[in-house]
Short mmCIF file of C-alpha atoms in Angstrom, two decimals:
data_model
loop_
_atom_site.label_atom_id
_atom_site.label_comp_id
_atom_site.label_asym_id
_atom_site.label_seq_id
_atom_site.Cartn_x
_atom_site.Cartn_y
_atom_site.Cartn_z
CA UNK A 1 -68.24 -41.99 82.79
CA UNK A 2 -65.18 -41.02 84.84
CA UNK A 3 -61.56 -40.73 83.79
CA UNK A 4 -59.68 -43.47 85.70
CA UNK A 5 -56.73 -41.17 86.22
CA UNK A 6 -58.44 -37.98 87.36
CA UNK A 7 -61.80 -39.20 88.58
CA UNK A 8 -63.46 -36.57 86.41
CA UNK A 9 -66.08 -36.83 83.68
CA UNK A 10 -64.64 -37.54 80.26
CA UNK A 11 -64.95 -35.27 77.25
CA UNK A 12 -64.35 -31.63 76.50
CA UNK A 13 -67.16 -29.11 76.44
CA UNK A 14 -66.45 -28.74 72.74
CA UNK A 15 -65.64 -25.89 70.41
CA UNK A 16 -69.29 -24.90 70.12
CA UNK A 17 -69.02 -23.38 73.61
CA UNK A 18 -66.23 -21.11 72.41
CA UNK A 19 -67.97 -18.80 69.90
CA UNK A 20 -64.92 -16.60 69.39
CA UNK A 21 -63.39 -19.44 67.36
CA UNK A 22 -66.35 -19.57 64.93
CA UNK A 23 -64.75 -18.16 61.83
CA UNK A 24 -67.32 -19.09 59.16
CA UNK A 25 -71.13 -19.13 59.02
CA UNK A 26 -71.03 -22.83 58.25
CA UNK A 27 -69.60 -23.44 61.71
CA UNK A 28 -72.72 -21.93 63.21
CA UNK A 29 -74.89 -24.05 60.92
CA UNK A 30 -73.11 -27.20 62.07
CA UNK A 31 -73.55 -26.15 65.72
CA UNK A 32 -77.31 -25.72 65.25
CA UNK A 33 -77.53 -28.99 63.38
CA UNK A 34 -75.75 -30.86 66.19
CA UNK A 35 -78.09 -29.30 68.74
CA UNK A 36 -81.13 -30.45 66.79
CA UNK A 37 -79.82 -34.00 66.62
CA UNK A 38 -79.33 -34.14 70.38
CA UNK A 39 -82.84 -32.83 70.93
CA UNK A 40 -84.31 -35.45 68.60
CA UNK A 41 -82.68 -38.25 70.61
CA UNK A 42 -84.19 -37.01 73.85
CA UNK A 43 -87.64 -36.54 72.29
CA UNK A 44 -88.19 -40.32 72.15
CA UNK A 45 -88.97 -40.39 75.86
CA UNK A 46 -91.45 -37.52 75.72
CA UNK A 47 -95.20 -37.74 75.16
CA UNK A 48 -96.56 -37.63 71.62
CA UNK A 49 -98.00 -34.15 72.15
CA UNK A 50 -94.68 -32.70 73.39
CA UNK A 51 -92.87 -34.35 70.49
CA UNK A 52 -95.10 -32.59 67.97
CA UNK A 53 -94.62 -29.20 69.64
CA UNK A 54 -90.82 -29.49 69.83
CA UNK A 55 -90.54 -30.74 66.27
CA UNK A 56 -92.35 -27.61 65.10
CA UNK A 57 -89.82 -25.47 67.03
CA UNK A 58 -86.85 -27.38 65.63
CA UNK A 59 -88.23 -27.16 62.12
CA UNK A 60 -88.53 -23.39 62.47
CA UNK A 61 -84.94 -23.13 63.72
CA UNK A 62 -83.64 -25.09 60.75
CA UNK A 63 -85.40 -22.79 58.33
CA UNK A 64 -83.67 -19.68 59.66
CA UNK A 65 -81.23 -17.73 57.47
CA UNK A 66 -77.70 -18.17 58.73
CA UNK A 67 -77.37 -14.62 60.06
CA UNK A 68 -80.47 -14.70 62.27
CA UNK A 69 -80.13 -15.40 66.01
CA UNK A 70 -82.90 -17.06 67.99
CA UNK A 71 -82.85 -14.10 70.38
CA UNK A 72 -84.02 -11.94 67.47
CA UNK A 73 -87.15 -14.05 67.03
CA UNK A 74 -88.86 -13.49 70.37
CA UNK A 75 -90.99 -10.72 68.93
CA UNK A 76 -91.71 -12.71 65.76
CA UNK A 77 -93.05 -15.92 67.29
CA UNK A 78 -96.65 -14.77 67.36
CA UNK A 79 -99.89 -16.42 66.30
CA UNK A 80 -100.61 -15.16 62.74
CA UNK A 81 -103.85 -13.47 61.79
CA UNK A 82 -106.47 -15.77 60.24
CA UNK A 83 -106.58 -13.80 57.00
CA UNK A 84 -102.84 -13.23 56.86
CA UNK A 85 -101.24 -14.13 53.54
CA UNK A 86 -97.69 -13.94 54.95
CA UNK A 87 -95.77 -17.18 55.15
CA UNK A 88 -92.18 -18.35 55.14
CA UNK A 89 -91.44 -20.12 51.88
CA UNK A 90 -87.74 -20.69 52.59
CA UNK A 91 -86.48 -24.20 53.34
CA UNK A 92 -83.19 -22.80 54.67
CA UNK A 93 -79.64 -23.24 53.49
CA UNK A 94 -79.47 -26.70 55.06
CA UNK A 95 -81.19 -27.76 51.86
CA UNK A 96 -77.97 -26.80 50.04
CA UNK A 97 -75.22 -28.80 51.78
CA UNK A 98 -72.81 -27.92 48.96
CA UNK A 99 -72.41 -24.50 50.63
CA UNK A 100 -71.12 -26.03 53.85
CA UNK A 101 -67.63 -26.17 52.40
CA UNK A 102 -64.57 -24.90 54.25
CA UNK A 103 -61.04 -24.31 52.95
CA UNK A 104 -59.05 -27.50 52.79
CA UNK A 105 -56.82 -27.91 55.81
CA UNK A 106 -54.24 -30.65 56.26
CA UNK A 107 -54.09 -32.51 59.56
CA UNK A 108 -50.65 -30.96 60.11
CA UNK A 109 -52.10 -27.45 59.97
CA UNK A 110 -55.29 -28.24 61.90
CA UNK A 111 -53.44 -29.92 64.76
CA UNK A 112 -51.02 -27.03 65.22
CA UNK A 113 -52.76 -23.83 64.19
CA UNK A 114 -56.48 -24.64 64.33
CA UNK A 115 -59.15 -25.46 66.90
CA UNK A 116 -58.08 -29.10 66.75
CA UNK A 117 -54.96 -28.11 68.68
CA UNK A 118 -57.09 -26.99 71.65
CA UNK A 119 -59.38 -30.02 71.42
CA UNK A 120 -56.45 -32.45 71.37
CA UNK A 121 -54.97 -30.78 74.45
CA UNK A 122 -58.30 -31.01 76.27
CA UNK A 123 -58.60 -34.70 75.37
CA UNK A 124 -55.09 -35.36 76.72
CA UNK A 125 -55.84 -34.38 80.30
CA UNK A 126 -54.42 -36.71 82.91
CA UNK A 127 -54.74 -36.80 86.71
CA UNK A 128 -51.45 -37.22 88.58
CA UNK A 129 -52.62 -37.85 92.17
CA UNK A 130 -53.13 -41.29 93.74
CA UNK A 131 -56.64 -42.48 94.71
CA UNK A 132 -55.58 -41.98 98.35
CA UNK A 133 -55.38 -38.23 97.84
CA UNK A 134 -57.66 -35.66 96.31
CA UNK A 135 -57.57 -35.31 92.48
CA UNK A 136 -55.85 -31.95 92.81
CA UNK A 137 -53.41 -32.03 89.89
CA UNK A 138 -54.37 -32.35 86.21
CA UNK A 139 -51.91 -31.85 83.35
CA UNK A 140 -52.38 -31.61 79.59
CA UNK A 141 -49.83 -32.49 76.93
CA UNK A 142 -49.07 -32.07 73.24
CA UNK A 143 -46.53 -33.77 70.97
CA UNK A 144 -46.38 -31.51 67.92
CA UNK A 145 -42.58 -31.90 67.98
CA UNK A 146 -41.22 -35.44 67.94
CA UNK A 147 -38.33 -34.72 70.27
CA UNK A 148 -40.36 -33.06 73.03
CA UNK A 149 -43.59 -33.18 75.00
CA UNK A 150 -45.17 -29.80 75.82
CA UNK A 151 -47.28 -29.70 78.98
CA UNK A 152 -49.21 -27.38 81.26
CA UNK A 153 -50.98 -28.10 84.54
CA UNK A 154 -53.97 -27.14 86.67
CA UNK A 155 -53.89 -27.58 90.46
CA UNK A 156 -56.81 -27.39 92.90
CA UNK A 157 -56.98 -26.32 96.53
CA UNK A 158 -53.47 -24.90 96.76
CA UNK A 159 -52.11 -23.01 99.75
CA UNK A 160 -49.09 -20.75 100.00
CA UNK A 161 -46.43 -21.79 102.50
CA UNK A 162 -44.87 -18.52 103.63
CA UNK A 163 -41.97 -20.30 105.38
CA UNK A 164 -40.86 -22.37 102.38
CA UNK A 165 -42.16 -19.82 99.86
CA UNK A 166 -43.85 -22.60 97.92
CA UNK A 167 -47.35 -23.15 96.55
CA UNK A 168 -48.44 -26.46 98.08
CA UNK A 169 -50.94 -28.99 96.72
CA UNK A 170 -52.52 -31.79 98.71
CA UNK A 171 -51.54 -34.57 96.30
CA UNK A 172 -49.61 -37.80 96.42
CA UNK A 173 -48.05 -38.23 92.94
CA UNK A 174 -49.00 -41.49 91.28
CA UNK A 175 -47.25 -43.81 88.85
CA UNK A 176 -48.84 -44.04 85.41
CA UNK A 177 -50.41 -47.32 84.37
CA UNK A 178 -48.79 -49.50 81.72
CA UNK A 179 -51.64 -48.65 79.33
CA UNK A 180 -51.14 -44.91 79.82
CA UNK A 181 -47.42 -45.24 79.17
CA UNK A 182 -48.06 -47.32 76.05
CA UNK A 183 -50.48 -44.66 74.79
CA UNK A 184 -47.80 -41.98 75.17
CA UNK A 185 -49.06 -40.23 78.30
CA UNK A 186 -46.04 -38.45 79.83
CA UNK A 187 -45.04 -38.96 83.44
CA UNK A 188 -44.88 -35.92 85.68
CA UNK A 189 -41.09 -36.22 85.55
CA UNK A 190 -41.29 -35.39 81.83
CA UNK A 191 -42.37 -31.82 82.45
CA UNK A 192 -40.19 -29.76 80.14
CA UNK A 193 -37.92 -26.80 80.82
CA UNK A 194 -37.17 -24.28 78.07
CA UNK A 195 -34.61 -21.64 77.29
CA UNK A 196 -34.10 -18.67 79.60
CA UNK A 197 -34.93 -20.96 82.52
CA UNK A 198 -38.67 -21.13 81.79
CA UNK A 199 -41.39 -23.74 81.49
CA UNK A 200 -43.48 -25.94 83.82
CA UNK A 201 -40.47 -28.01 84.98
CA UNK A 202 -38.75 -24.86 86.25
CA UNK A 203 -41.92 -23.60 87.96
CA UNK A 204 -42.55 -26.95 89.66
CA UNK A 205 -38.96 -27.18 90.90
CA UNK A 206 -38.76 -23.61 92.19
CA UNK A 207 -42.25 -22.76 93.37
CA UNK A 208 -44.35 -25.92 93.89
CA UNK A 209 -44.54 -28.77 96.36
CA UNK A 210 -46.93 -31.71 96.63
CA UNK A 211 -47.72 -33.25 100.00
CA UNK A 212 -50.70 -35.42 100.87
CA UNK A 213 -50.67 -33.91 104.38
CA UNK A 214 -51.30 -30.35 103.17
CA UNK A 215 -54.55 -29.06 104.61
CA UNK A 216 -56.47 -27.96 101.55
CA UNK A 217 -58.94 -25.08 101.80
CA UNK A 218 -62.49 -25.38 100.60
CA UNK A 219 -62.52 -25.09 96.83
CA UNK A 220 -63.50 -21.68 95.43
CA UNK A 221 -63.33 -19.97 92.04
CA UNK A 222 -60.11 -18.05 92.78
CA UNK A 223 -57.23 -18.65 90.34
CA UNK A 224 -53.52 -17.90 90.43
CA UNK A 225 -51.33 -18.15 87.33
CA UNK A 226 -47.65 -18.83 88.04
CA UNK A 227 -45.56 -17.11 85.41
CA UNK A 228 -41.83 -17.17 84.71
CA UNK A 229 -41.01 -15.09 81.65
CA UNK A 230 -38.15 -15.27 79.17
CA UNK A 231 -37.74 -11.50 79.36
CA UNK A 232 -39.88 -8.43 78.83
CA UNK A 233 -38.56 -6.38 75.90
CA UNK A 234 -38.64 -8.63 72.83
CA UNK A 235 -42.01 -8.46 71.05
CA UNK A 236 -41.85 -11.93 69.49
CA UNK A 237 -40.79 -13.70 72.69
CA UNK A 238 -43.34 -11.81 74.81
CA UNK A 239 -46.26 -12.43 72.43
CA UNK A 240 -45.43 -16.13 72.18
CA UNK A 241 -45.64 -16.39 75.96
CA UNK A 242 -48.88 -14.42 76.15
CA UNK A 243 -50.36 -16.49 73.31
CA UNK A 244 -49.40 -19.67 75.20
CA UNK A 245 -51.26 -18.41 78.26
CA UNK A 246 -54.41 -17.59 76.28
CA UNK A 247 -54.41 -21.06 74.70
CA UNK A 248 -53.92 -22.60 78.16
CA UNK A 249 -56.98 -20.73 79.41
CA UNK A 250 -58.98 -21.73 76.33
CA UNK A 251 -58.25 -25.41 76.93
CA UNK A 252 -59.42 -25.06 80.53
CA UNK A 253 -62.57 -23.35 79.25
CA UNK A 254 -63.50 -26.38 77.11
CA UNK A 255 -62.59 -28.99 79.72
CA UNK A 256 -65.15 -30.20 82.24
CA UNK A 257 -64.50 -30.13 85.96
CA UNK A 258 -65.94 -32.26 88.77
CA UNK A 259 -68.82 -30.09 89.90
CA UNK A 260 -71.86 -30.20 87.64
CA UNK A 261 -69.79 -30.63 84.51
CA UNK A 262 -68.77 -26.96 84.61
CA UNK A 263 -65.58 -25.92 82.80
CA UNK A 264 -62.36 -25.73 84.80
CA UNK A 265 -62.22 -22.03 83.92
CA UNK A 266 -64.93 -19.72 82.62
CA UNK A 267 -64.90 -16.14 81.39
CA UNK A 268 -66.49 -14.96 84.63
CA UNK A 269 -63.47 -16.33 86.50
CA UNK A 270 -61.12 -13.74 85.03
CA UNK A 271 -62.30 -11.26 87.69
CA UNK A 272 -61.00 -13.67 90.38
CA UNK A 273 -57.71 -14.44 88.64
CA UNK A 274 -54.30 -13.01 89.39
CA UNK A 275 -50.82 -13.53 87.98
CA UNK A 276 -47.86 -14.17 90.26
CA UNK A 277 -44.59 -13.34 88.49
CA UNK A 278 -41.71 -15.56 89.54
CA UNK A 279 -38.96 -13.77 87.59
CA UNK A 280 -37.12 -10.50 88.23
CA UNK A 281 -37.58 -8.92 84.78
CA UNK A 282 -39.13 -5.48 84.61
CA UNK A 283 -42.70 -5.09 83.43
CA UNK A 284 -41.80 -4.19 79.84
CA UNK A 285 -43.95 -2.56 77.15
CA UNK A 286 -46.35 -5.49 76.69
CA UNK A 287 -47.29 -5.95 80.34
CA UNK A 288 -50.93 -4.94 79.85
CA UNK A 289 -51.53 -8.05 77.72
CA UNK A 290 -51.19 -10.34 80.73
CA UNK A 291 -54.55 -8.96 81.89
CA UNK A 292 -56.45 -10.57 79.00
CA UNK A 293 -57.70 -13.29 81.37
CA UNK A 294 -56.49 -12.06 84.77
CA UNK A 295 -58.17 -8.91 86.06
CA UNK A 296 -56.80 -8.87 89.59
CA UNK A 297 -53.55 -6.89 90.10
CA UNK A 298 -50.34 -8.67 89.14
CA UNK A 299 -48.25 -9.76 92.15
CA UNK A 300 -44.51 -10.35 92.35
CA UNK A 301 -43.46 -13.56 94.09
CA UNK A 302 -41.63 -11.67 96.83
CA UNK A 303 -44.87 -9.84 97.67
CA UNK A 304 -47.07 -12.92 98.07
CA UNK A 305 -48.41 -13.12 101.61
CA UNK A 306 -50.12 -15.88 103.55
CA UNK A 307 -53.45 -14.14 103.00
CA UNK A 308 -53.10 -14.31 99.21
CA UNK A 309 -55.92 -16.37 97.69
CA UNK A 310 -54.36 -19.09 95.54
CA UNK A 311 -56.91 -21.92 95.67
CA UNK A 312 -56.54 -22.93 92.00
CA UNK A 313 -53.11 -22.89 90.38
CA UNK A 314 -52.48 -22.62 86.64
CA UNK A 315 -48.99 -23.42 85.32
CA UNK A 316 -49.30 -22.38 81.67
CA UNK A 317 -47.82 -23.69 78.46
CA UNK A 318 -44.39 -22.14 77.96
CA UNK A 319 -43.81 -19.58 75.22
CA UNK A 320 -41.28 -21.94 73.63
CA UNK A 321 -43.81 -24.77 73.82
CA UNK A 322 -46.48 -23.37 71.53
CA UNK A 323 -46.59 -24.51 67.88
CA UNK A 324 -45.76 -21.09 66.39
CA UNK A 325 -42.20 -21.44 67.68
CA UNK A 326 -41.84 -24.82 66.02
CA UNK A 327 -40.42 -25.36 62.54
CA UNK A 328 -39.65 -21.69 62.03
CA UNK A 329 -36.67 -22.56 59.82
CA UNK A 330 -38.90 -24.56 57.50
CA UNK A 331 -41.67 -23.48 55.13
CA UNK A 332 -45.15 -24.63 56.06
CA UNK A 333 -48.08 -24.39 53.66
CA UNK A 334 -50.71 -23.57 56.29
CA UNK A 335 -52.78 -20.67 55.02
CA UNK A 336 -54.90 -19.72 58.02
CA UNK A 337 -54.93 -20.00 61.79
CA UNK A 338 -58.10 -19.48 63.83
CA UNK A 339 -55.92 -19.50 66.95
CA UNK A 340 -53.71 -16.66 65.75
CA UNK A 341 -56.60 -14.63 64.32
CA UNK A 342 -58.50 -14.95 67.60
CA UNK A 343 -55.46 -13.91 69.61
CA UNK A 344 -54.85 -10.86 67.42
CA UNK A 345 -58.49 -9.79 67.77
CA UNK A 346 -58.33 -10.19 71.55
CA UNK A 347 -55.30 -7.90 71.70
CA UNK A 348 -56.99 -5.31 69.48
CA UNK A 349 -60.14 -5.48 71.62
CA UNK A 350 -58.08 -4.84 74.75
CA UNK A 351 -57.08 -1.46 73.28
CA UNK A 352 -60.48 -0.77 71.68
CA UNK A 353 -59.03 -0.91 68.18
CA UNK A 354 -61.35 -1.93 65.36
CA UNK A 355 -60.65 -5.42 64.09
CA UNK A 356 -61.67 -4.54 60.54
CA UNK A 357 -60.90 -1.55 58.35
CA UNK A 358 -60.90 -1.30 54.54
CA UNK A 359 -57.83 -0.81 52.36
CA UNK A 360 -58.41 2.56 50.72
CA UNK A 361 -56.65 5.79 49.71
CA UNK A 362 -52.89 6.02 49.32
CA UNK A 363 -50.97 2.85 50.13
CA UNK A 364 -49.19 3.22 53.48
CA UNK A 365 -45.71 1.69 53.70
CA UNK A 366 -44.24 1.45 57.20
CA UNK A 367 -40.49 0.91 57.40
CA UNK A 368 -39.18 -0.45 60.72
CA UNK A 369 -36.36 1.85 61.79
CA UNK A 370 -33.80 -0.26 63.67
CA UNK A 371 -31.51 1.91 65.79
CA UNK A 372 -28.70 -0.38 66.94
CA UNK A 373 -28.21 -3.55 64.90
CA UNK A 374 -29.13 -4.94 61.48
CA UNK A 375 -29.78 -1.51 60.03
CA UNK A 376 -30.38 -1.16 56.30
CA UNK A 377 -27.62 1.05 54.92
CA UNK A 378 -28.88 4.30 53.31
CA UNK A 379 -32.51 3.40 54.02
CA UNK A 380 -33.58 7.06 54.01
CA UNK A 381 -32.26 7.78 50.52
CA UNK A 382 -33.70 4.48 49.22
CA UNK A 383 -37.14 5.32 50.54
CA UNK A 384 -36.94 8.91 49.22
CA UNK A 385 -36.24 7.61 45.73
CA UNK A 386 -39.03 5.03 46.03
CA UNK A 387 -41.47 7.83 46.82
CA UNK A 388 -40.53 9.71 43.64
CA UNK A 389 -40.80 6.60 41.43
CA UNK A 390 -44.01 4.96 42.68
CA UNK A 391 -47.31 6.91 42.81
CA UNK A 392 -50.16 6.51 45.33
CA UNK A 393 -47.67 5.78 48.12
CA UNK A 394 -47.24 7.21 51.61
CA UNK A 395 -44.04 6.22 53.47
CA UNK A 396 -43.44 6.41 57.21
CA UNK A 397 -40.26 5.42 59.04
CA UNK A 398 -41.11 4.24 62.57
CA UNK A 399 -38.92 3.44 65.54
CA UNK A 400 -41.34 1.13 67.37
CA UNK A 401 -39.14 1.16 70.44
CA UNK A 402 -39.88 4.85 70.98
CA UNK A 403 -43.69 4.59 71.16
CA UNK A 404 -46.14 2.69 73.38
CA UNK A 405 -47.47 -0.70 72.34
CA UNK A 406 -50.93 0.78 71.84
CA UNK A 407 -49.45 3.37 69.46
CA UNK A 408 -47.59 0.57 67.67
CA UNK A 409 -50.85 -1.30 67.13
CA UNK A 410 -52.67 1.77 65.84
CA UNK A 411 -49.79 2.44 63.43
CA UNK A 412 -49.87 -1.14 62.15
CA UNK A 413 -53.64 -1.07 61.64
CA UNK A 414 -53.12 1.85 59.24
CA UNK A 415 -50.29 0.05 57.44
CA UNK A 416 -50.63 -1.74 54.10
CA UNK A 417 -46.99 -2.76 53.63
CA UNK A 418 -44.71 -3.57 56.56
CA UNK A 419 -40.99 -3.51 55.63
CA UNK A 420 -38.07 -4.42 57.84
CA UNK A 421 -34.78 -6.20 58.21
CA UNK A 422 -35.22 -9.59 59.93
CA UNK A 423 -36.04 -9.06 63.58
CA UNK A 424 -38.74 -9.02 66.25
CA UNK A 425 -40.31 -5.87 64.78
CA UNK A 426 -41.81 -7.98 62.01
CA UNK A 427 -43.94 -9.66 64.67
CA UNK A 428 -46.22 -6.65 64.16
CA UNK A 429 -47.31 -8.48 61.00
CA UNK A 430 -49.62 -10.43 63.31
CA UNK A 431 -51.78 -7.30 63.56
CA UNK A 432 -51.82 -6.17 59.93
CA UNK A 433 -55.20 -6.04 58.25
CA UNK A 434 -55.81 -9.17 56.21
CA UNK A 435 -54.68 -8.71 52.61
CA UNK A 436 -51.63 -6.63 53.54
CA UNK A 437 -48.00 -7.26 52.55
CA UNK A 438 -44.99 -8.10 54.70
CA UNK A 439 -41.53 -7.51 53.20
CA UNK A 440 -38.54 -9.05 54.98
CA UNK A 441 -34.94 -8.16 54.18
CA UNK A 442 -32.85 -11.11 55.32
CA UNK A 443 -29.17 -11.06 56.28
CA UNK A 444 -26.87 -12.82 53.84
CA UNK A 445 -27.26 -16.64 53.78
CA UNK A 446 -30.00 -16.57 56.42
CA UNK A 447 -33.06 -18.73 55.68
CA UNK A 448 -35.37 -18.22 58.62
CA UNK A 449 -39.02 -18.85 57.65
CA UNK A 450 -40.85 -17.78 60.80
CA UNK A 451 -42.17 -14.46 59.47
CA UNK A 452 -43.03 -15.97 56.10
CA UNK A 453 -45.13 -18.57 57.92
CA UNK A 454 -46.68 -15.91 60.15
CA UNK A 455 -47.77 -13.82 57.15
CA UNK A 456 -49.36 -16.86 55.51
CA UNK A 457 -51.28 -17.82 58.65
CA UNK A 458 -52.69 -14.29 58.86
CA UNK A 459 -53.80 -14.17 55.22
CA UNK A 460 -51.13 -11.73 54.07
CA UNK A 461 -48.67 -11.65 51.17
CA UNK A 462 -44.99 -12.19 51.98
CA UNK A 463 -42.03 -10.95 49.92
CA UNK A 464 -38.33 -11.21 50.72
CA UNK A 465 -34.84 -10.46 49.51
CA UNK A 466 -31.42 -11.40 50.84
CA UNK A 467 -29.13 -8.48 51.56
CA UNK A 468 -25.36 -8.59 51.50
CA UNK A 469 -22.78 -7.45 53.99
CA UNK A 470 -21.64 -3.87 53.95
CA UNK A 471 -18.28 -3.23 52.21
CA UNK A 472 -16.74 -2.70 55.63
CA UNK A 473 -17.89 -6.11 56.85
CA UNK A 474 -16.87 -8.09 53.76
CA UNK A 475 -14.45 -10.82 54.79
CA UNK A 476 -15.26 -10.41 58.49
CA UNK A 477 -16.98 -13.03 60.63
CA UNK A 478 -19.42 -10.53 62.11
CA UNK A 479 -22.42 -12.18 63.76
CA UNK A 480 -25.56 -11.58 61.67
CA UNK A 481 -27.34 -10.48 64.83
CA UNK A 482 -25.11 -7.42 64.98
CA UNK A 483 -24.12 -6.64 61.38
CA UNK A 484 -25.80 -3.95 59.27
CA UNK A 485 -27.04 -5.04 55.83
CA UNK A 486 -26.80 -3.63 52.32
CA UNK A 487 -29.26 -3.91 49.42
CA UNK A 488 -28.41 -2.13 46.19
CA UNK A 489 -30.81 0.48 44.90
CA UNK A 490 -32.13 -1.45 41.88
CA UNK A 491 -33.00 -4.54 43.92
CA UNK A 492 -34.60 -2.51 46.72
CA UNK A 493 -36.74 -0.44 44.35
CA UNK A 494 -37.78 -3.52 42.38
CA UNK A 495 -38.82 -5.34 45.54
CA UNK A 496 -40.82 -2.39 46.85
CA UNK A 497 -42.53 -1.81 43.50
CA UNK A 498 -43.80 -5.39 43.49
CA UNK A 499 -45.17 -4.93 47.02
CA UNK A 500 -46.90 -1.62 46.26
CA UNK A 501 -48.46 -2.62 42.96
CA UNK A 502 -49.78 -5.84 44.47
CA UNK A 503 -52.19 -3.57 46.38
CA UNK A 504 -53.18 -1.21 43.57
CA UNK A 505 -56.51 -3.03 43.17
CA UNK A 506 -57.04 -4.18 46.73
CA UNK A 507 -60.01 -3.04 48.79
CA UNK A 508 -61.47 0.22 47.45
CA UNK A 509 -58.36 1.07 45.42
CA UNK A 510 -58.51 1.16 41.65
CA UNK A 511 -55.13 2.17 40.26
CA UNK A 512 -53.51 1.10 36.97
CA UNK A 513 -50.72 -1.37 37.66
CA UNK A 514 -48.66 -0.44 34.56
#
C-alpha cells in the first residue's frame, strides 16, 4: 500500500535488517521467531508435501542453540547413517521464554536513546512534492523536545546549477493535508535552524532550490551529503554532528524506496557517496570520521563542478538536533543506549581498535590536562600525593590537544578512570571500556548533567565534586568558561580514592578495598 504523501510503499525495513543494533542474544531469537511466523503464513498456499518439508526445516532452526548460525549448518545437514545412535535431544531455548528478558527501559529512554528512535523517524517520513511532480523530496521528523521539531531530508534526481551555485530538485512543494497537520506532520517551512548557523533550514536556504522545470537525470545510486558544520575543533560538538549523520544514514537504511522495496540507502552505497562541505571551517582533528558512510573524497562547495555526480541529496539531522544534546542540564535515568554503543564501536572499528578489552593490572587514571582555561590549580602536586597514598594505581596526565584523535582513542581504551574539569575533553568518556569511571570536577555552582548522563548511557560509573574559585578570583565575576578552579587536597584525594577503589575488584583485579 502506498503512502499518499510520497507515493512510496509504507513501512520500514525493520531493525532486524540492521544487525549492528542487536545487543542481546534474545534479539536474535526474536528475529528468528518472527521469520518462522511469516513462513508459516505463506505455507498455507503450498502443497501438503512442501508444507511437511518446510516444517521440518523450521523445526530444526528453532531447536538451534542461540549462538549457532544457519551458515554453520551446511556441512551438518546430512542424511544420518541407519545405525547411527546420534540424535539432537535439545528442544531449544524457545522452550524457556523466561530467558527472553531484557533490561527494563522506559518509553522516554527507548524513544531517545534506543532503536525506537530510528524506527519512529523512519515511520515519520513524508513526501513534500505535489502529484504533478516527481516524488523527489522526502523528509523525516522527530519531536523529542516539545518546543522544536527536528528534521532531515532526502532528495532524488538532483542536479547542480553552476550559475546559481545551488543543488536543484525537480519538485513542486505541496501543502500538507488537514489530516497530516492534525497528526503533527511539520510543513517544509518548519525546517529548523540551529546555533552557529547550521541545520536543514540553513542548508535549504543557502544551497537548495526546488523547481518543477528542472530536468532530472536518470536515477542512480550516487549520493551527496550536504554538510554545514558548527566548527571543527570541539570534540563534543563535532561528535554530536557526526553521530547525527550516522543516525540519518541508519534511518535511510531501514526505510523502503520505490524500486523493489529496496532501502533508500544501503551499505554498498557508501562507495558512491561523497560529502560536500558548505562551511569555511578547517578540516579539524576529527575529519576522518566523516568517512564512516562516505568513501568518496570530501569536496568543498567552492570546488563543486557541473560534472559532479549529485543525483541523491542527503540533508542530515543537525548536531544540535539529536537527543544527546537535549536535557543536558537535567538528570535522566537511562542506563544504556544501543545508538551510542553502536556509534562508539563504529569509530573504534574505523581505527582498527578492539572494541573489548579486560580490566586488569594496575588501574590507569588519565587526567585531562587543560592548557588555557578551567585548569585545576596544583593538579600535579595533587596527583603526586594521590600516587603515594593509593596502591595499584598508574597516573598519566594527557594534553589531548597535542596528539592525534587516533592516539586519543588508544589512550582512552587503556584508561580505567577518566578525570577532568568540566569540558569537551570528557566526551572521551564515550569510548571508555564499559565498567570504567568518569570523574568530573565542576566549576562552582555549575550543575550541568550532560557528562553524567553520557557515563550512564555507556554503562560507566560517574563521580563528581564542585570546585571553588581560586583565591585570586574570589569576589570577581569571572566567567566560568575562563576561570581556573580549586579543590582542596582532602576533598580531591577522597574523591579519587573512591574512584580507584571502586575498581579494585573489577575485571581480573582482586585487590583488598580496605
